Amino acid sequence: MPRRRGRPYRRGMELSGGGWALVLGPGGPVGTAWLTGLAAGLRRAGVEPAAADLIVGTSAGAIAGAMIATGRELAAVAELPPSDERRPPVDGSVMAGVVEIGSTAELDPDEARRRIGRLALEAEALPEERHRASMEFLVGTDEWPGRRLLVTAVDVESGKPVVWDAASGVPLTAAVAASSAAPGYAEPVTINGRRYMDGAFGGGSNAGLARGAGAVVLVEPLPQVFGDAAADVRIVPDEGAREAFGENVGDLARWTPAYREGFRQAAAAAERIGPVAGAPGG
């Protein structure tokens, strides 16, 4: 049976009320570390993020969401293993071009994303095979979890946002790699002959996908860039976490400090999420 390439983005697709949804937004590798540490700390505080009836993950949030939903041992990624591999330097002009395109108000959204997609295809960036291998290490499996997980991306040719789930027939790490393939950072990822890039360009944190799923908990590493108010509870990095992030969310040297800050911040976050998630004592 041929695999489907993904479904068009539709708000609230196939969801019914009740329960709660966890929406995890973009934030680069440093944001991924913070989200992962936060999730580990929530578990310790008695709030299980994997108990959400729906998890929506975009970019960094797709990586963290896949780890959470599949039961990955989060402490295992508190520190990244040493690596002698050199990453291509990130060309700042690529993101500058992305910002310029995104700020052109008269552009149709799909056309804007197509232009951003062309930049992504032309940029020298981490090869998609290496990016996929990193996702295989972090996520640890290509099997989608039993719980509902949605992973977003953008088709670079059509400019259309797409969303994958367990029924899509797409390997989990391929979906996660595509969702986190930011222009200039990682090459667009090939899935069934199509190329896909970072899902944030399809709608920020994509909290609209959780509409109708009950209470929404939105966790955003970069709220100043990808703010989305469609949530009952919104968690963002506090001052200590922002200091740990530094100026470059792609700086892997900041992974462990960001993870630790997320873990620390989880105690306060649990007090806000617990009542929504129905956690004991919430």
PDB file of C-alpha atoms in Angstrom:
ATOM      1  CA  MET A   1       0.000   0.000   0.000  1.00  0.00           C
ATOM      2  CA  PRO A   2       1.481   3.396  -0.941  1.00  0.00           C
ATOM      3  CA  ARG A   3       2.116   5.768   1.891  1.00  0.00           C
ATOM      4  CA  ARG A   4       0.229   8.994   2.075  1.00  0.00           C
ATOM      5  CA  ARG A   5       2.357  12.100   2.163  1.00  0.00           C
ATOM      6  CA  GLY A   6       0.291  13.788   4.851  1.00  0.00           C
ATOM      7  CA  ARG A   7      -3.005  15.576   5.236  1.00  0.00           C
ATOM      8  CA  PRO A   8      -3.768  19.229   4.657  1.00  0.00           C
ATOM      9  CA  TYR A   9      -3.849  21.339   7.793  1.00  0.00           C
ATOM     10  CA  ARG A  10      -7.385  21.578   9.194  1.00  0.00           C
ATOM     11  CA  ARG A  11      -8.148  23.138  12.532  1.00  0.00           C
ATOM     12  CA  GLY A  12      -9.633  20.760  15.067  1.00  0.00           C
ATOM     13  CA  MET A  13      -9.459  17.785  12.713  1.00  0.00           C
ATOM     14  CA  GLU A  14     -11.295  14.705  13.982  1.00  0.00           C
ATOM     15  CA  LEU A  15     -11.322  15.921  17.567  1.00  0.00           C
ATOM     16  CA  SER A  16     -14.093  15.859  20.109  1.00  0.00           C
ATOM     17  CA  GLY A  17     -14.431  17.708  23.406  1.00  0.00           C
ATOM     18  CA  GLY A  18     -13.247  16.502  26.786  1.00  0.00           C
ATOM     19  CA  GLY A  19      -9.833  15.731  28.168  1.00  0.00           C
ATOM     20  CA  TRP A  20      -6.859  17.986  27.513  1.00  0.00           C
ATOM     21  CA  ALA A  21      -4.349  18.699  24.792  1.00  0.00           C
ATOM     22  CA  LEU A  22      -0.650  19.519  25.022  1.00  0.00           C
ATOM     23  CA  VAL A  23       0.705  21.841  22.308  1.00  0.00           C
ATOM     24  CA  LEU A  24       4.485  22.185  22.045  1.00  0.00           C
ATOM     25  CA  GLY A  25       5.913  25.005  19.959  1.00  0.00           C
ATOM     26  CA  PRO A  26       9.118  25.815  18.037  1.00  0.00           C
ATOM     27  CA  GLY A  27      12.416  26.836  19.569  1.00  0.00           C
ATOM     28  CA  GLY A  28      15.435  25.257  17.874  1.00  0.00           C
ATOM     29  CA  PRO A  29      17.736  22.741  19.587  1.00  0.00           C
ATOM     30  CA  VAL A  30      17.956  24.876  22.744  1.00  0.00           C
ATOM     31  CA  GLY A  31      14.159  25.066  22.911  1.00  0.00           C
ATOM     32  CA  THR A  32      14.009  21.302  22.418  1.00  0.00           C
ATOM     33  CA  ALA A  33      16.265  20.815  25.429  1.00  0.00           C
ATOM     34  CA  TRP A  34      14.132  23.142  27.553  1.00  0.00           C
ATOM     35  CA  LEU A  35      10.910  21.376  26.534  1.00  0.00           C
ATOM     36  CA  THR A  36      12.448  17.982  27.314  1.00  0.00           C
ATOM     37  CA  GLY A  37      13.701  19.087  30.714  1.00  0.00           C
ATOM     38  CA  LEU A  38      10.324  20.631  31.486  1.00  0.00           C
ATOM     39  CA  ALA A  39       8.565  17.376  30.592  1.00  0.00           C
ATOM     40  CA  ALA A  40      10.953  15.387  32.790  1.00  0.00           C
ATOM     41  CA  GLY A  41      10.329  17.787  35.655  1.00  0.00           C
ATOM     42  CA  LEU A  42       6.568  17.614  35.194  1.00  0.00           C
ATOM     43  CA  ARG A  43       6.727  13.840  35.515  1.00  0.00           C
ATOM     44  CA  ARG A  44       8.666  14.192  38.740  1.00  0.00           C
ATOM     45  CA  ALA A  45       6.063  16.693  40.003  1.00  0.00           C
ATOM     46  CA  GLY A  46       3.224  14.239  39.338  1.00  0.00           C
ATOM     47  CA  VAL A  47       1.940  15.698  36.050  1.00  0.00           C
ATOM     48  CA  GLU A  48       2.423  13.184  33.237  1.00  0.00           C
ATOM     49  CA  PRO A  49       2.597  15.025  29.876  1.00  0.00           C
ATOM     50  CA  ALA A  50       2.089  11.769  27.979  1.00  0.00           C
ATOM     51  CA  ALA A  51      -1.348  11.482  29.614  1.00  0.00           C
ATOM     52  CA  ALA A  52      -2.657  14.262  27.368  1.00  0.00           C
ATOM     53  CA  ASP A  53      -5.436  13.082  25.072  1.00  0.00           C
ATOM     54  CA  LEU A  54      -3.707  14.876  22.202  1.00  0.00           C
ATOM     55  CA  ILE A  55      -0.149  16.132  21.680  1.00  0.00           C
ATOM     56  CA  VAL A  56       0.553  18.629  18.896  1.00  0.00           C
ATOM     57  CA  GLY A  57       4.233  19.149  18.101  1.00  0.00           C
ATOM     58  CA  THR A  58       5.879  21.680  15.810  1.00  0.00           C
ATOM     59  CA  SER A  59       9.628  21.878  15.139  1.00  0.00           C
ATOM     60  CA  ALA A  60      11.300  21.661  18.571  1.00  0.00           C
ATOM     61  CA  GLY A  61       7.881  20.714  19.895  1.00  0.00           C
ATOM     62  CA  ALA A  62       7.653  17.837  17.423  1.00  0.00           C
ATOM     63  CA  ILE A  63      10.912  16.397  18.757  1.00  0.00           C
ATOM     64  CA  ALA A  64       9.907  16.797  22.393  1.00  0.00           C
ATOM     65  CA  GLY A  65       6.344  15.652  21.692  1.00  0.00           C
ATOM     66  CA  ALA A  66       7.549  12.458  20.026  1.00  0.00           C
ATOM     67  CA  MET A  67       9.888  11.705  22.941  1.00  0.00           C
ATOM     68  CA  ILE A  68       7.102  12.312  25.450  1.00  0.00           C
ATOM     69  CA  ALA A  69       4.434  10.346  23.604  1.00  0.00           C
ATOM     70  CA  THR A  70       6.635   7.314  22.910  1.00  0.00           C
ATOM     71  CA  GLY A  71       7.829   7.053  26.508  1.00  0.00           C
ATOM     72  CA  ARG A  72      11.456   7.987  25.831  1.00  0.00           C
ATOM     73  CA  GLU A  73      13.609   8.119  28.951  1.00  0.00           C
ATOM     74  CA  LEU A  74      14.050  11.883  29.031  1.00  0.00           C
ATOM     75  CA  ALA A  75      16.949  11.871  31.480  1.00  0.00           C
ATOM     76  CA  ALA A  76      18.930  10.006  28.811  1.00  0.00           C
ATOM     77  CA  VAL A  77      19.069  13.179  26.719  1.00  0.00           C
ATOM     78  CA  ALA A  78      19.859  15.618  29.527  1.00  0.00           C
ATOM     79  CA  GLU A  79      23.317  15.720  27.965  1.00  0.00           C
ATOM     80  CA  LEU A  80      24.166  15.077  24.335  1.00  0.00           C
ATOM     81  CA  PRO A  81      26.883  12.537  23.551  1.00  0.00           C
ATOM     82  CA  PRO A  82      30.226  13.974  22.376  1.00  0.00           C
ATOM     83  CA  SER A  83      30.526  14.256  18.614  1.00  0.00           C
ATOM     84  CA  ASP A  84      33.460  14.936  16.295  1.00  0.00           C
ATOM     85  CA  GLU A  85      31.134  15.774  13.421  1.00  0.00           C
ATOM     86  CA  ARG A  86      31.188  19.362  12.336  1.00  0.00           C
ATOM     87  CA  ARG A  87      27.965  21.090  11.428  1.00  0.00           C
ATOM     88  CA  PRO A  88      27.948  23.475   8.486  1.00  0.00           C
ATOM     89  CA  PRO A  89      27.987  27.057   9.763  1.00  0.00           C
ATOM     90  CA  VAL A  90      24.502  28.562   9.826  1.00  0.00           C
ATOM     91  CA  ASP A  91      24.186  31.290   7.195  1.00  0.00           C
ATOM     92  CA  GLY A  92      22.424  34.180   8.905  1.00  0.00           C
ATOM     93  CA  SER A  93      21.431  35.649   5.561  1.00  0.00           C
ATOM     94  CA  VAL A  94      19.005  32.764   5.025  1.00  0.00           C
ATOM     95  CA  MET A  95      16.914  33.621   8.072  1.00  0.00           C
ATOM     96  CA  ALA A  96      17.186  37.304   7.179  1.00  0.00           C
ATOM     97  CA  GLY A  97      15.642  36.433   3.820  1.00  0.00           C
ATOM     98  CA  VAL A  98      12.946  34.404   5.569  1.00  0.00           C
ATOM     99  CA  VAL A  99      12.085  37.366   7.784  1.00  0.00           C
ATOM    100  CA  GLU A 100      11.953  39.700   4.773  1.00  0.00           C
ATOM    101  CA  ILE A 101       9.576  37.385   2.932  1.00  0.00           C
ATOM    102  CA  GLY A 102       7.430  36.873   6.007  1.00  0.00           C
ATOM    103  CA  SER A 103       7.073  40.611   6.523  1.00  0.00           C
ATOM    104  CA  THR A 104       5.817  41.250   2.979  1.00  0.00           C
ATOM    105  CA  ALA A 105       2.160  41.809   3.785  1.00  0.00           C
ATOM    106  CA  GLU A 106       0.855  41.626   0.220  1.00  0.00           C
ATOM    107  CA  LEU A 107       2.141  38.095  -0.357  1.00  0.00           C
ATOM    108  CA  ASP A 108      -0.346  35.223  -0.315  1.00  0.00           C
ATOM    109  CA  PRO A 109       0.641  32.929   2.597  1.00  0.00           C
ATOM    110  CA  ASP A 110       1.215  29.924   0.328  1.00  0.00           C
ATOM    111  CA  GLU A 111       3.369  32.020  -2.015  1.00  0.00           C
ATOM    112  CA  ALA A 112       5.363  33.337   0.936  1.00  0.00           C
ATOM    113  CA  ARG A 113       5.991  29.772   2.095  1.00  0.00           C
ATOM    114  CA  ARG A 114       6.971  28.712  -1.435  1.00  0.00           C
ATOM    115  CA  ARG A 115       9.553  31.501  -1.532  1.00  0.00           C
ATOM    116  CA  ILE A 116      10.846  30.508   1.890  1.00  0.00           C
ATOM    117  CA  GLY A 117      10.964  26.928   0.634  1.00  0.00           C
ATOM    118  CA  ARG A 118      13.156  27.955  -2.289  1.00  0.00           C
ATOM    119  CA  LEU A 119      15.537  29.641   0.138  1.00  0.00           C
ATOM    120  CA  ALA A 120      15.594  26.464   2.221  1.00  0.00           C
ATOM    121  CA  LEU A 121      16.386  24.312  -0.829  1.00  0.00           C
ATOM    122  CA  GLU A 122      19.205  26.604  -1.967  1.00  0.00           C
ATOM    123  CA  ALA A 123      20.849  27.102   1.435  1.00  0.00           C
ATOM    124  CA  GLU A 124      23.913  25.160   2.525  1.00  0.00           C
ATOM    125  CA  ALA A 125      22.733  23.404   5.663  1.00  0.00           C
ATOM    126  CA  LEU A 126      22.966  20.187   7.647  1.00  0.00           C
ATOM    127  CA  PRO A 127      22.312  17.320   5.192  1.00  0.00           C
ATOM    128  CA  GLU A 128      18.886  15.781   5.675  1.00  0.00           C
ATOM    129  CA  GLU A 129      20.411  12.341   6.323  1.00  0.00           C
ATOM    130  CA  ARG A 130      22.389  13.680   9.288  1.00  0.00           C
ATOM    131  CA  HIS A 131      19.400  15.602  10.596  1.00  0.00           C
ATOM    132  CA  ARG A 132      17.254  12.463  10.381  1.00  0.00           C
ATOM    133  CA  ALA A 133      19.975  10.507  12.232  1.00  0.00           C
ATOM    134  CA  SER A 134      19.882  13.075  15.049  1.00  0.00           C
ATOM    135  CA  MET A 135      16.124  12.621  15.304  1.00  0.00           C
ATOM    136  CA  GLU A 136      16.565   8.848  15.404  1.00  0.00           C
ATOM    137  CA  PHE A 137      18.860   9.269  18.408  1.00  0.00           C
ATOM    138  CA  LEU A 138      16.569  11.691  20.230  1.00  0.00           C
ATOM    139  CA  VAL A 139      13.233  10.001  19.551  1.00  0.00           C
ATOM    140  CA  GLY A 140      14.573   6.464  19.665  1.00  0.00           C
ATOM    141  CA  THR A 141      11.900   4.810  17.496  1.00  0.00           C
ATOM    142  CA  ASP A 142      10.076   5.096  14.181  1.00  0.00           C
ATOM    143  CA  GLU A 143       6.898   3.631  15.661  1.00  0.00           C
ATOM    144  CA  TRP A 144       4.133   6.115  16.342  1.00  0.00           C
ATOM    145  CA  PRO A 145       2.706   5.978  19.882  1.00  0.00           C
ATOM    146  CA  GLY A 146      -0.730   4.682  20.757  1.00  0.00           C
ATOM    147  CA  ARG A 147      -1.689   8.106  22.093  1.00  0.00           C
ATOM    148  CA  ARG A 148      -2.658  10.794  19.589  1.00  0.00           C
ATOM    149  CA  LEU A 149       0.323  12.737  18.299  1.00  0.00           C
ATOM    150  CA  LEU A 150       0.177  15.291  15.466  1.00  0.00           C
ATOM    151  CA  VAL A 151       3.386  16.507  13.795  1.00  0.00           C
ATOM    152  CA  THR A 152       3.314  19.528  11.492  1.00  0.00           C
ATOM    153  CA  ALA A 153       5.438  20.513   8.487  1.00  0.00           C
ATOM    154  CA  VAL A 154       5.265  22.588   5.293  1.00  0.00           C
ATOM    155  CA  ASP A 155       5.557  21.293   1.717  1.00  0.00           C
ATOM    156  CA  VAL A 156       8.268  23.500   0.204  1.00  0.00           C
ATOM    157  CA  GLU A 157       6.952  23.215  -3.370  1.00  0.00           C
ATOM    158  CA  SER A 158       3.268  23.896  -2.744  1.00  0.00           C
ATOM    159  CA  GLY A 159       3.697  26.056   0.348  1.00  0.00           C
ATOM    160  CA  LYS A 160       0.898  24.099   2.005  1.00  0.00           C
ATOM    161  CA  PRO A 161       1.048  23.161   5.693  1.00  0.00           C
ATOM    162  CA  VAL A 162       0.591  19.448   6.364  1.00  0.00           C
ATOM    163  CA  VAL A 163       0.080  17.358   9.471  1.00  0.00           C
ATOM    164  CA  TRP A 164       1.047  13.738  10.060  1.00  0.00           C
ATOM    165  CA  ASP A 165      -0.193  11.225  12.589  1.00  0.00           C
ATOM    166  CA  ALA A 166       0.014   7.473  13.084  1.00  0.00           C
ATOM    167  CA  ALA A 167      -2.344   6.879  10.150  1.00  0.00           C
ATOM    168  CA  SER A 168      -0.155   8.767   7.675  1.00  0.00           C
ATOM    169  CA  GLY A 169       2.268   5.917   7.020  1.00  0.00           C
ATOM    170  CA  VAL A 170       5.257   8.249   7.501  1.00  0.00           C
ATOM    171  CA  PRO A 171       8.078   7.043   9.796  1.00  0.00           C
ATOM    172  CA  LEU A 172       7.973   9.019  13.018  1.00  0.00           C
ATOM    173  CA  THR A 173      11.570  10.257  12.846  1.00  0.00           C
ATOM    174  CA  ALA A 174      11.077  11.387   9.243  1.00  0.00           C
ATOM    175  CA  ALA A 175       8.036  13.438  10.269  1.00  0.00           C
ATOM    176  CA  VAL A 176       9.913  14.931  13.220  1.00  0.00           C
ATOM    177  CA  ALA A 177      12.968  15.712  11.076  1.00  0.00           C
ATOM    178  CA  ALA A 178      10.789  17.476   8.501  1.00  0.00           C
ATOM    179  CA  SER A 179       8.958  19.456  11.166  1.00  0.00           C
ATOM    180  CA  SER A 180      12.257  20.722  12.602  1.00  0.00           C
ATOM    181  CA  ALA A 181      14.103  21.416   9.319  1.00  0.00           C
ATOM    182  CA  ALA A 182      14.528  25.170   9.644  1.00  0.00           C
ATOM    183  CA  PRO A 183      15.853  26.968   6.539  1.00  0.00           C
ATOM    184  CA  GLY A 184      19.613  27.368   6.749  1.00  0.00           C
ATOM    185  CA  TYR A 185      19.832  24.986   9.702  1.00  0.00           C
ATOM    186  CA  ALA A 186      18.862  21.667   8.097  1.00  0.00           C
ATOM    187  CA  GLU A 187      17.980  20.748   4.547  1.00  0.00           C
ATOM    188  CA  PRO A 188      14.304  20.117   3.771  1.00  0.00           C
ATOM    189  CA  VAL A 189      13.476  16.458   4.372  1.00  0.00           C
ATOM    190  CA  THR A 190      12.337  14.130   1.599  1.00  0.00           C
ATOM    191  CA  ILE A 191       9.244  12.042   2.309  1.00  0.00           C
ATOM    192  CA  ASN A 192       7.688  10.037  -0.515  1.00  0.00           C
ATOM    193  CA  GLY A 193       9.315  12.221  -3.142  1.00  0.00           C
ATOM    194  CA  ARG A 194       8.259  15.552  -1.599  1.00  0.00           C
ATOM    195  CA  ARG A 195      10.438  17.982   0.363  1.00  0.00           C
ATOM    196  CA  TYR A 196       9.275  19.413   3.676  1.00  0.00           C
ATOM    197  CA  MET A 197      10.506  22.134   6.021  1.00  0.00           C
ATOM    198  CA  ASP A 198       9.849  23.500   9.495  1.00  0.00           C
ATOM    199  CA  GLY A 199       6.198  23.309  10.544  1.00  0.00           C
ATOM    200  CA  ALA A 200       6.369  26.681  12.312  1.00  0.00           C
ATOM    201  CA  PHE A 201       5.903  28.396   8.945  1.00  0.00           C
ATOM    202  CA  GLY A 202       2.494  26.776   8.681  1.00  0.00           C
ATOM    203  CA  GLY A 203       1.084  28.423  11.799  1.00  0.00           C
ATOM    204  CA  GLY A 204       3.549  29.089  14.610  1.00  0.00           C
ATOM    205  CA  SER A 205       2.830  26.613  17.394  1.00  0.00           C
ATOM    206  CA  ASN A 206      -0.256  25.371  15.522  1.00  0.00           C
ATOM    207  CA  ALA A 207      -2.434  25.491  18.625  1.00  0.00           C
ATOM    208  CA  GLY A 208      -5.485  25.615  16.365  1.00  0.00           C
ATOM    209  CA  LEU A 209      -5.045  21.892  15.730  1.00  0.00           C
ATOM    210  CA  ALA A 210      -6.077  21.266  19.328  1.00  0.00           C
ATOM    211  CA  ARG A 211      -9.315  23.188  19.059  1.00  0.00           C
ATOM    212  CA  GLY A 212     -12.164  20.967  20.232  1.00  0.00           C
ATOM    213  CA  ALA A 213      -9.859  18.643  22.162  1.00  0.00           C
ATOM    214  CA  GLY A 214     -10.742  20.016  25.586  1.00  0.00           C
ATOM    215  CA  ALA A 215      -8.483  22.219  27.691  1.00  0.00           C
ATOM    216  CA  VAL A 216      -5.321  23.316  25.859  1.00  0.00           C
ATOM    217  CA  VAL A 217      -1.904  23.583  27.506  1.00  0.00           C
ATOM    218  CA  LEU A 218       0.444  25.521  25.227  1.00  0.00           C
ATOM    219  CA  VAL A 219       4.191  25.393  25.909  1.00  0.00           C
ATOM    220  CA  GLU A 220       6.293  27.769  23.801  1.00  0.00           C
ATOM    221  CA  PRO A 221      10.073  28.102  23.985  1.00  0.00           C
ATOM    222  CA  LEU A 222       9.999  31.246  21.783  1.00  0.00           C
ATOM    223  CA  PRO A 223       6.812  33.116  22.678  1.00  0.00           C
ATOM    224  CA  GLN A 224       8.148  36.440  21.460  1.00  0.00           C
ATOM    225  CA  VAL A 225       8.324  34.993  17.942  1.00  0.00           C
ATOM    226  CA  PHE A 226       5.543  32.440  17.860  1.00  0.00           C
ATOM    227  CA  GLY A 227       2.954  33.738  20.314  1.00  0.00           C
ATOM    228  CA  ASP A 228      -0.410  31.996  20.243  1.00  0.00           C
ATOM    229  CA  ALA A 229      -3.095  32.890  22.763  1.00  0.00           C
ATOM    230  CA  ALA A 230      -5.428  29.977  21.938  1.00  0.00           C
ATOM    231  CA  ALA A 231      -4.775  28.168  25.215  1.00  0.00           C
ATOM    232  CA  ASP A 232      -6.173  27.659  28.701  1.00  0.00           C
ATOM    233  CA  VAL A 233      -2.658  27.478  30.165  1.00  0.00           C
ATOM    234  CA  ARG A 234       0.436  28.913  28.491  1.00  0.00           C
ATOM    235  CA  ILE A 235       3.937  28.116  29.714  1.00  0.00           C
ATOM    236  CA  VAL A 236       6.984  30.043  28.469  1.00  0.00           C
ATOM    237  CA  PRO A 237      10.629  30.220  29.598  1.00  0.00           C
ATOM    238  CA  ASP A 238      11.194  32.326  32.707  1.00  0.00           C
ATOM    239  CA  GLU A 239      14.106  34.705  33.144  1.00  0.00           C
ATOM    240  CA  GLY A 240      16.550  32.008  34.211  1.00  0.00           C
ATOM    241  CA  ALA A 241      15.663  29.843  31.236  1.00  0.00           C
ATOM    242  CA  ARG A 242      15.985  32.750  28.820  1.00  0.00           C
ATOM    243  CA  GLU A 243      19.482  33.425  30.131  1.00  0.00           C
ATOM    244  CA  ALA A 244      20.368  29.767  29.550  1.00  0.00           C
ATOM    245  CA  PHE A 245      19.071  29.990  25.972  1.00  0.00           C
ATOM    246  CA  GLY A 246      21.563  32.708  25.040  1.00  0.00           C
ATOM    247  CA  GLU A 247      21.365  34.513  21.714  1.00  0.00           C
ATOM    248  CA  ASN A 248      21.471  31.470  19.437  1.00  0.00           C
ATOM    249  CA  VAL A 249      18.831  28.747  19.826  1.00  0.00           C
ATOM    250  CA  GLY A 250      20.919  26.553  17.524  1.00  0.00           C
ATOM    251  CA  ASP A 251      23.876  26.474  19.933  1.00  0.00           C
ATOM    252  CA  LEU A 252      24.182  22.853  21.023  1.00  0.00           C
ATOM    253  CA  ALA A 253      26.617  23.879  23.766  1.00  0.00           C
ATOM    254  CA  ARG A 254      23.580  25.294  25.581  1.00  0.00           C
ATOM    255  CA  TRP A 255      21.581  22.067  25.427  1.00  0.00           C
ATOM    256  CA  THR A 256      22.319  20.869  28.963  1.00  0.00           C
ATOM    257  CA  PRO A 257      21.859  24.273  30.674  1.00  0.00           C
ATOM    258  CA  ALA A 258      18.526  24.688  28.863  1.00  0.00           C
ATOM    259  CA  TYR A 259      17.430  21.169  29.865  1.00  0.00           C
ATOM    260  CA  ARG A 260      18.256  21.899  33.498  1.00  0.00           C
ATOM    261  CA  GLU A 261      16.348  25.179  33.417  1.00  0.00           C
ATOM    262  CA  GLY A 262      13.296  23.433  31.990  1.00  0.00           C
ATOM    263  CA  PHE A 263      13.505  20.809  34.721  1.00  0.00           C
ATOM    264  CA  ARG A 264      13.764  23.528  37.364  1.00  0.00           C
ATOM    265  CA  GLN A 265      10.849  25.496  35.928  1.00  0.00           C
ATOM    266  CA  ALA A 266       8.616  22.418  35.894  1.00  0.00           C
ATOM    267  CA  ALA A 267       7.630  22.708  39.560  1.00  0.00           C
ATOM    268  CA  ALA A 268       5.912  26.040  38.972  1.00  0.00           C
ATOM    269  CA  ALA A 269       4.485  24.855  35.650  1.00  0.00           C
ATOM    270  CA  ALA A 270       2.988  21.766  37.308  1.00  0.00           C
ATOM    271  CA  GLU A 271       0.947  23.948  39.655  1.00  0.00           C
ATOM    272  CA  ARG A 272      -0.707  25.558  36.639  1.00  0.00           C
ATOM    273  CA  ILE A 273      -1.042  22.475  34.448  1.00  0.00           C
ATOM    274  CA  GLY A 274      -2.138  20.044  37.170  1.00  0.00           C
ATOM    275  CA  PRO A 275      -5.719  21.343  37.568  1.00  0.00           C
ATOM    276  CA  VAL A 276      -6.249  21.297  33.798  1.00  0.00           C
ATOM    277  CA  ALA A 277      -4.728  17.837  33.395  1.00  0.00           C
ATOM    278  CA  GLY A 278      -6.580  16.382  36.362  1.00  0.00           C
ATOM    279  CA  ALA A 279      -3.323  15.434  38.061  1.00  0.00           C
ATOM    280  CA  PRO A 280      -3.492  14.246  41.681  1.00  0.00           C
ATOM    281  CA  GLY A 281      -3.401  17.249  43.959  1.00  0.00           C
ATOM    282  CA  GLY A 282      -3.978  19.586  41.002  1.00  0.00           C
TER     283      GLY A 282
END
